[in-house]
CSV table of C-alpha atoms in Angstrom, one decimal:
chain,number,residue,atom,x,y,z
A,107,UNK,CA,12.0,11.4,-14.8
A,108,UNK,CA,12.3,7.7,-15.8
A,109,UNK,CA,11.3,5.8,-18.9
A,110,UNK,CA,10.5,2.6,-17.0
A,111,UNK,CA,10.1,3.6,-13.4
A,112,UNK,CA,13.5,2.1,-12.4
A,113,UNK,CA,16.4,3.8,-10.5
A,114,UNK,CA,19.1,3.7,-13.2
A,115,UNK,CA,22.1,5.9,-13.2
A,116,UNK,CA,20.3,9.0,-14.8
A,117,UNK,CA,17.5,8.7,-12.2
A,118,UNK,CA,20.0,8.4,-9.4
A,119,UNK,CA,21.8,11.5,-10.7
A,120,UNK,CA,18.5,13.4,-10.9
A,121,UNK,CA,17.6,12.4,-7.3
A,122,UNK,CA,21.1,13.5,-6.1
A,123,UNK,CA,20.9,16.8,-7.9
A,124,UNK,CA,17.4,17.6,-6.7
A,125,UNK,CA,18.2,16.4,-3.2
A,126,UNK,CA,21.3,18.6,-3.1
A,127,UNK,CA,19.2,21.7,-4.0
A,128,UNK,CA,16.5,20.9,-1.4
A,129,UNK,CA,19.0,20.0,1.3
A,130,UNK,CA,20.3,23.6,1.4
A,131,UNK,CA,16.8,24.9,2.1
A,132,UNK,CA,15.9,22.6,5.0
A,133,UNK,CA,16.9,22.3,8.6
A,134,UNK,CA,17.4,18.6,8.6
A,135,UNK,CA,18.0,15.9,6.0
A,136,UNK,CA,16.8,12.4,6.8
A,137,UNK,CA,18.3,10.0,4.3
A,138,UNK,CA,16.9,6.5,4.1
A,139,UNK,CA,19.6,4.6,2.1
A,140,UNK,CA,20.8,1.1,1.7
A,141,UNK,CA,24.6,0.8,1.9
A,142,UNK,CA,25.2,-0.6,-1.5
A,143,UNK,CA,27.8,-0.4,-4.3
A,144,UNK,CA,27.5,3.4,-4.8
A,145,UNK,CA,27.2,4.4,-1.2
A,146,UNK,CA,31.0,4.8,-0.4
A,147,UNK,CA,31.3,7.4,-3.2
A,148,UNK,CA,28.1,9.1,-2.1
A,149,UNK,CA,29.3,9.3,1.5
A,150,UNK,CA,32.5,11.0,0.4
A,151,UNK,CA,30.5,13.6,-1.5
A,152,UNK,CA,28.2,14.2,1.4
A,153,UNK,CA,28.9,17.9,1.9
A,154,UNK,CA,28.8,18.6,-1.9
A,155,UNK,CA,25.4,16.9,-2.2
A,156,UNK,CA,23.7,17.4,1.1
A,157,UNK,CA,25.5,20.5,2.4
A,158,UNK,CA,26.9,21.0,5.9
A,159,UNK,CA,23.6,20.7,7.8
A,160,UNK,CA,22.6,17.9,10.2
A,161,UNK,CA,21.8,14.5,8.6
A,162,UNK,CA,20.1,11.4,10.0
A,163,UNK,CA,20.9,8.3,7.9
A,164,UNK,CA,18.6,5.3,8.4
A,165,UNK,CA,20.4,2.3,7.0
A,166,UNK,CA,17.7,0.2,5.4
A,167,UNK,CA,20.1,-2.6,4.6
A,168,UNK,CA,23.8,-3.5,4.0
A,169,UNK,CA,24.3,-5.3,0.7
A,170,UNK,CA,27.9,-6.3,1.5
A,171,UNK,CA,29.7,-5.8,4.8
A,172,UNK,CA,32.9,-5.3,2.8
A,173,UNK,CA,31.6,-1.9,1.5
A,174,UNK,CA,31.7,-0.5,5.0
A,175,UNK,CA,35.5,-0.3,4.8
A,176,UNK,CA,35.2,2.5,2.2
A,177,UNK,CA,32.1,4.1,3.6
A,178,UNK,CA,31.7,7.1,5.9
A,179,UNK,CA,28.8,8.2,8.1
A,180,UNK,CA,26.5,10.9,6.8
A,181,UNK,CA,25.7,12.1,10.3
A,182,UNK,CA,23.8,10.3,13.1
A,183,UNK,CA,23.2,6.8,11.8
A,184,UNK,CA,20.1,4.7,12.6
A,185,UNK,CA,20.3,0.9,12.3
A,186,UNK,CA,17.2,-1.4,12.2
A,187,UNK,CA,18.9,-4.0,14.5
A,188,UNK,CA,21.7,-4.3,17.1
A,189,UNK,CA,23.5,-6.7,14.7
A,190,UNK,CA,23.8,-4.1,12.0
A,191,UNK,CA,24.5,-1.3,14.6
A,192,UNK,CA,27.5,-3.4,15.7
A,193,UNK,CA,28.8,-3.7,12.1
A,194,UNK,CA,28.4,0.1,11.6
A,195,UNK,CA,30.2,1.0,14.9
A,196,UNK,CA,33.0,-1.4,14.1
A,197,UNK,CA,33.4,0.3,10.7
A,198,UNK,CA,33.8,3.7,12.4
A,199,UNK,CA,30.4,5.1,12.0
A,200,UNK,CA,30.5,6.5,15.6
A,201,UNK,CA,27.0,7.6,16.7
A,202,UNK,CA,24.7,4.8,15.8
A,203,UNK,CA,21.2,4.4,17.2
A,204,UNK,CA,18.8,1.5,16.9
A,205,UNK,CA,15.2,2.0,15.9
A,206,UNK,CA,13.4,-1.1,14.7
A,207,UNK,CA,11.2,-0.7,11.6
A,208,UNK,CA,7.4,-0.4,11.8
A,209,UNK,CA,4.3,-1.3,9.8
A,210,UNK,CA,0.8,0.3,9.9
A,211,UNK,CA,-1.1,-2.1,12.2
A,212,UNK,CA,-4.5,-1.0,11.0
A,213,UNK,CA,-3.6,-2.3,7.5
A,214,UNK,CA,-2.4,-5.6,9.0
A,215,UNK,CA,-5.1,-6.6,11.5
A,216,UNK,CA,-5.2,-10.0,13.2
A,217,UNK,CA,-6.9,-12.6,11.0
A,218,UNK,CA,-8.3,-16.0,12.1
A,219,UNK,CA,-6.9,-19.1,10.5
A,220,UNK,CA,-8.8,-20.0,7.3
A,221,UNK,CA,-8.7,-23.8,7.6
A,222,UNK,CA,-8.6,-26.4,4.8
A,223,UNK,CA,-5.3,-27.5,3.2
A,224,UNK,CA,-2.5,-25.5,5.0
A,225,UNK,CA,-0.6,-22.9,2.9
A,226,UNK,CA,3.1,-22.3,3.4
A,227,UNK,CA,4.4,-19.1,2.0
A,228,UNK,CA,7.8,-17.7,1.0
A,229,UNK,CA,7.9,-14.1,-0.3
A,230,UNK,CA,11.2,-12.7,-1.6
A,231,UNK,CA,13.5,-12.2,-4.6
A,232,UNK,CA,15.4,-14.5,-6.9
A,233,UNK,CA,18.6,-13.7,-5.0
A,234,UNK,CA,21.4,-16.3,-4.5
A,235,UNK,CA,21.0,-17.7,-1.0
A,236,UNK,CA,18.0,-15.4,-0.6
A,237,UNK,CA,15.7,-18.1,0.7
A,238,UNK,CA,13.7,-19.5,-2.2
A,239,UNK,CA,15.9,-22.6,-2.8
A,240,UNK,CA,16.2,-23.1,1.0
A,241,UNK,CA,12.4,-22.9,1.3
A,242,UNK,CA,11.9,-25.7,-1.3
A,243,UNK,CA,14.5,-27.9,0.5
A,244,UNK,CA,12.9,-27.4,3.9
A,245,UNK,CA,9.4,-27.9,2.6
A,246,UNK,CA,10.5,-31.1,0.9
A,247,UNK,CA,11.9,-32.3,4.3
A,248,UNK,CA,8.6,-31.5,6.0
A,249,UNK,CA,6.7,-33.4,3.2
A,250,UNK,CA,8.9,-36.5,3.7
A,251,UNK,CA,8.0,-36.3,7.4
A,252,UNK,CA,4.3,-36.5,6.5
A,253,UNK,CA,3.2,-32.9,6.5
A,254,UNK,CA,0.7,-32.0,3.8
A,255,UNK,CA,0.4,-28.4,2.5
A,256,UNK,CA,0.5,-26.2,-0.5
A,257,UNK,CA,3.7,-24.3,-1.0
A,258,UNK,CA,3.4,-20.7,-2.5
A,259,UNK,CA,6.4,-18.8,-3.7
A,260,UNK,CA,5.7,-15.1,-4.1
A,261,UNK,CA,8.7,-14.0,-6.1
A,262,UNK,CA,9.4,-10.3,-6.7
A,263,UNK,CA,11.5,-9.5,-9.7
A,264,UNK,CA,14.5,-7.2,-9.6
A,265,UNK,CA,14.7,-4.3,-12.0
A,266,UNK,CA,15.4,-5.6,-15.5
A,267,UNK,CA,15.3,-9.3,-14.4
A,268,UNK,CA,14.0,-12.0,-16.7
A,269,UNK,CA,12.2,-14.2,-14.3
A,270,UNK,CA,11.1,-16.9,-16.7
A,271,UNK,CA,14.2,-19.0,-16.5
A,272,UNK,CA,14.4,-18.4,-12.7
A,273,UNK,CA,10.9,-19.6,-12.2
A,274,UNK,CA,11.5,-22.6,-14.4
A,275,UNK,CA,14.5,-23.4,-12.2
A,276,UNK,CA,12.4,-23.2,-9.1
A,277,UNK,CA,9.8,-25.5,-10.6
A,278,UNK,CA,12.4,-28.0,-11.6
A,279,UNK,CA,13.9,-28.0,-8.1
A,280,UNK,CA,10.5,-28.5,-6.5
A,281,UNK,CA,9.9,-31.5,-8.9
A,282,UNK,CA,13.3,-33.0,-8.0
A,283,UNK,CA,12.5,-32.6,-4.3
A,284,UNK,CA,9.2,-34.4,-4.8
A,285,UNK,CA,6.9,-31.5,-3.9
A,286,UNK,CA,3.5,-32.0,-5.7
A,287,UNK,CA,1.7,-28.8,-4.8
A,288,UNK,CA,3.7,-25.7,-5.6
A,289,UNK,CA,2.5,-22.3,-6.9
A,290,UNK,CA,4.9,-19.6,-8.1
A,291,UNK,CA,3.5,-16.1,-8.2
A,292,UNK,CA,4.9,-12.9,-9.5
A,293,UNK,CA,3.8,-9.5,-8.2
A,294,UNK,CA,1.1,-9.9,-5.6
A,295,UNK,CA,-1.4,-7.0,-5.5
A,296,UNK,CA,-3.3,-8.2,-2.5
A,297,UNK,CA,-0.6,-9.2,0.1
A,298,UNK,CA,-3.0,-8.9,3.1
A,299,UNK,CA,-5.3,-11.4,1.3
A,300,UNK,CA,-2.4,-13.8,0.6
A,301,UNK,CA,-1.2,-13.7,4.2
A,302,UNK,CA,-4.7,-14.3,5.5
A,303,UNK,CA,-4.9,-17.5,3.4
A,304,UNK,CA,-1.4,-18.5,4.6
A,305,UNK,CA,-0.8,-20.7,7.6
A,306,UNK,CA,3.0,-20.3,8.0
A,307,UNK,CA,5.5,-17.9,6.5
A,308,UNK,CA,8.8,-19.7,5.7
A,309,UNK,CA,11.7,-17.2,5.3
A,310,UNK,CA,15.1,-19.0,5.6
A,311,UNK,CA,17.7,-16.9,3.6
A,312,UNK,CA,21.3,-17.6,4.2
A,313,UNK,CA,22.0,-13.8,3.7
A,314,UNK,CA,19.8,-10.8,3.4
A,315,UNK,CA,21.7,-9.1,0.6
A,316,UNK,CA,20.6,-5.6,1.2
A,317,UNK,CA,17.1,-6.4,2.5
A,318,UNK,CA,15.9,-4.7,5.6
A,319,UNK,CA,17.2,-6.4,8.8
A,320,UNK,CA,13.6,-7.6,9.4
A,321,UNK,CA,11.9,-7.7,6.0
A,322,UNK,CA,8.4,-6.1,6.1
A,323,UNK,CA,6.7,-9.4,5.0
A,324,UNK,CA,7.9,-11.0,8.3
A,325,UNK,CA,6.3,-8.2,10.4
A,326,UNK,CA,3.2,-8.3,8.2
A,327,UNK,CA,2.8,-12.0,8.7
A,328,UNK,CA,3.3,-11.7,12.5
A,329,UNK,CA,0.8,-8.9,12.7
A,330,UNK,CA,-1.7,-11.0,10.8
A,331,UNK,CA,-1.3,-13.8,13.2
A,332,UNK,CA,0.8,-16.1,11.1
A,333,UNK,CA,3.8,-17.9,12.7
A,334,UNK,CA,7.1,-17.4,10.9
A,335,UNK,CA,10.1,-19.7,10.6
A,336,UNK,CA,13.4,-17.9,9.9
A,337,UNK,CA,17.1,-18.7,9.5
A,338,UNK,CA,19.1,-17.9,12.5
A,339,UNK,CA,20.6,-14.7,11.2
A,340,UNK,CA,21.7,-12.2,13.9
A,341,UNK,CA,19.4,-9.5,12.5
A,342,UNK,CA,16.4,-11.5,13.5
A,343,UNK,CA,17.3,-11.6,17.2
A,344,UNK,CA,15.1,-8.5,17.7
A,345,UNK,CA,12.1,-10.8,17.3
A,346,UNK,CA,12.9,-12.8,20.3
A,347,UNK,CA,10.8,-15.9,20.7
A,348,UNK,CA,8.2,-14.6,18.2
A,349,UNK,CA,10.1,-16.0,15.3
A,350,UNK,CA,11.1,-19.7,15.2
A,351,UNK,CA,14.7,-20.0,14.0
A,352,UNK,CA,16.8,-22.7,12.5
A,353,UNK,CA,20.5,-22.6,11.5
A,354,UNK,CA,20.9,-21.0,8.1
A,355,UNK,CA,20.9,-23.7,5.4
A,356,UNK,CA,19.8,-26.4,7.8
A,357,UNK,CA,16.9,-28.0,5.8
A,358,UNK,CA,16.4,-30.8,8.3
A,359,UNK,CA,15.8,-28.5,11.3
A,360,UNK,CA,13.7,-26.0,9.3
A,361,UNK,CA,11.6,-28.8,7.9
A,362,UNK,CA,11.2,-30.2,11.4
A,363,UNK,CA,9.9,-26.9,12.7
A,364,UNK,CA,7.5,-26.6,9.8
A,365,UNK,CA,6.2,-30.1,10.4
A,366,UNK,CA,5.6,-29.5,14.1
A,367,UNK,CA,3.8,-26.2,13.5
A,368,UNK,CA,1.4,-27.8,11.0
A,369,UNK,CA,0.8,-30.8,13.2
A,370,UNK,CA,0.4,-29.0,16.6
A,371,UNK,CA,-2.5,-26.5,16.4
A,372,UNK,CA,-2.0,-25.4,20.1
A,373,UNK,CA,1.6,-24.5,19.4
A,374,UNK,CA,0.6,-22.8,16.2
A,375,UNK,CA,-2.0,-20.7,18.1
A,376,UNK,CA,0.6,-19.8,20.8
A,377,UNK,CA,3.1,-18.6,18.2
A,378,UNK,CA,0.5,-16.7,16.3
A,379,UNK,CA,-0.5,-14.7,19.4
A,380,UNK,CA,3.1,-14.2,20.5
A,381,UNK,CA,3.9,-12.8,17.0
A,382,UNK,CA,1.1,-10.3,17.1
A,383,UNK,CA,1.9,-9.1,20.6
A,384,UNK,CA,5.6,-8.7,19.7
A,385,UNK,CA,4.8,-6.6,16.6
A,386,UNK,CA,2.5,-4.4,18.7
A,387,UNK,CA,5.0,-3.9,21.5
A,388,UNK,CA,8.4,-3.7,19.6
A,389,UNK,CA,7.4,-2.6,16.1
A,390,UNK,CA,4.3,-0.5,16.7
A,391,UNK,CA,4.0,2.9,15.0
A,392,UNK,CA,3.6,4.8,18.3
A,393,UNK,CA,6.9,3.6,19.6
A,394,UNK,CA,8.6,4.2,16.2
A,395,UNK,CA,7.2,7.7,16.0
A,396,UNK,CA,8.3,8.6,19.5
A,397,UNK,CA,11.8,7.4,18.9
A,398,UNK,CA,12.2,9.4,15.8
A,399,UNK,CA,10.6,12.4,17.3
A,400,UNK,CA,13.2,12.4,20.2
A,401,UNK,CA,16.0,12.0,17.6
A,402,UNK,CA,14.7,14.9,15.5
A,403,UNK,CA,14.5,17.2,18.5
A,404,UNK,CA,18.1,16.2,19.5
A,405,UNK,CA,19.6,16.7,16.1
A,406,UNK,CA,17.8,19.8,14.9
A,407,UNK,CA,19.8,23.0,15.6
């Protein structure tokens, strides 16, 4: 029960209590948990909360690598990328597997390019170094190079966050950078429609801060047939050549890539088709389902 739908301390306590009761009535617990501030304590209470049965823990993100020093594995651990798997193994998590995330491809079909004024999209949170400021800086660099486009920032609010001053800050930054055509959106109810209207997804965070190793919006854009430009974080290596990457915080290189994509339609088309093929091959639901099915059969008593 929650008064506002948010996971505050009382809601987390309720979930832990109910989970503890149900865990003792099941053959396998599959926990999908971010390693955040409360995880080290939770991991030490693992047997009290989840009992002594087998547990698979899918790590949906790591908020701060420093937390791993006080964290313990819940059982077999599943990372979303080799980069995070390496972090977890180095922290003593032992048996760590890698299963990339998936999206329902039927909901994210290939869509032809719309045409007209190009749209460049960033979708994320108002997190420090989370990509919004970096996007404005890179877009400004592309604009100075002669690229013309509309920049859309789809900003999701964190629980209890007052986004008004944060949005005002982004608008002021865009004005200082000389960007004339910038839209800032809140919650987007029709993300497939927004991606269909988009030409390029720009996602250049300097750190993920607990987000999934490959945020779903990146996979959704690739599946739709929209090239993506990312910062060169190790978690994104799973994408191979499907995601164009620039050094984190390098506005010049990121802006250069954006300019080239918008000015070279053949390269845009090649990247679009490579992105869709990569999602189907590496992140498709059939492969995802088969990997977890094998793991379930292995772990179940």
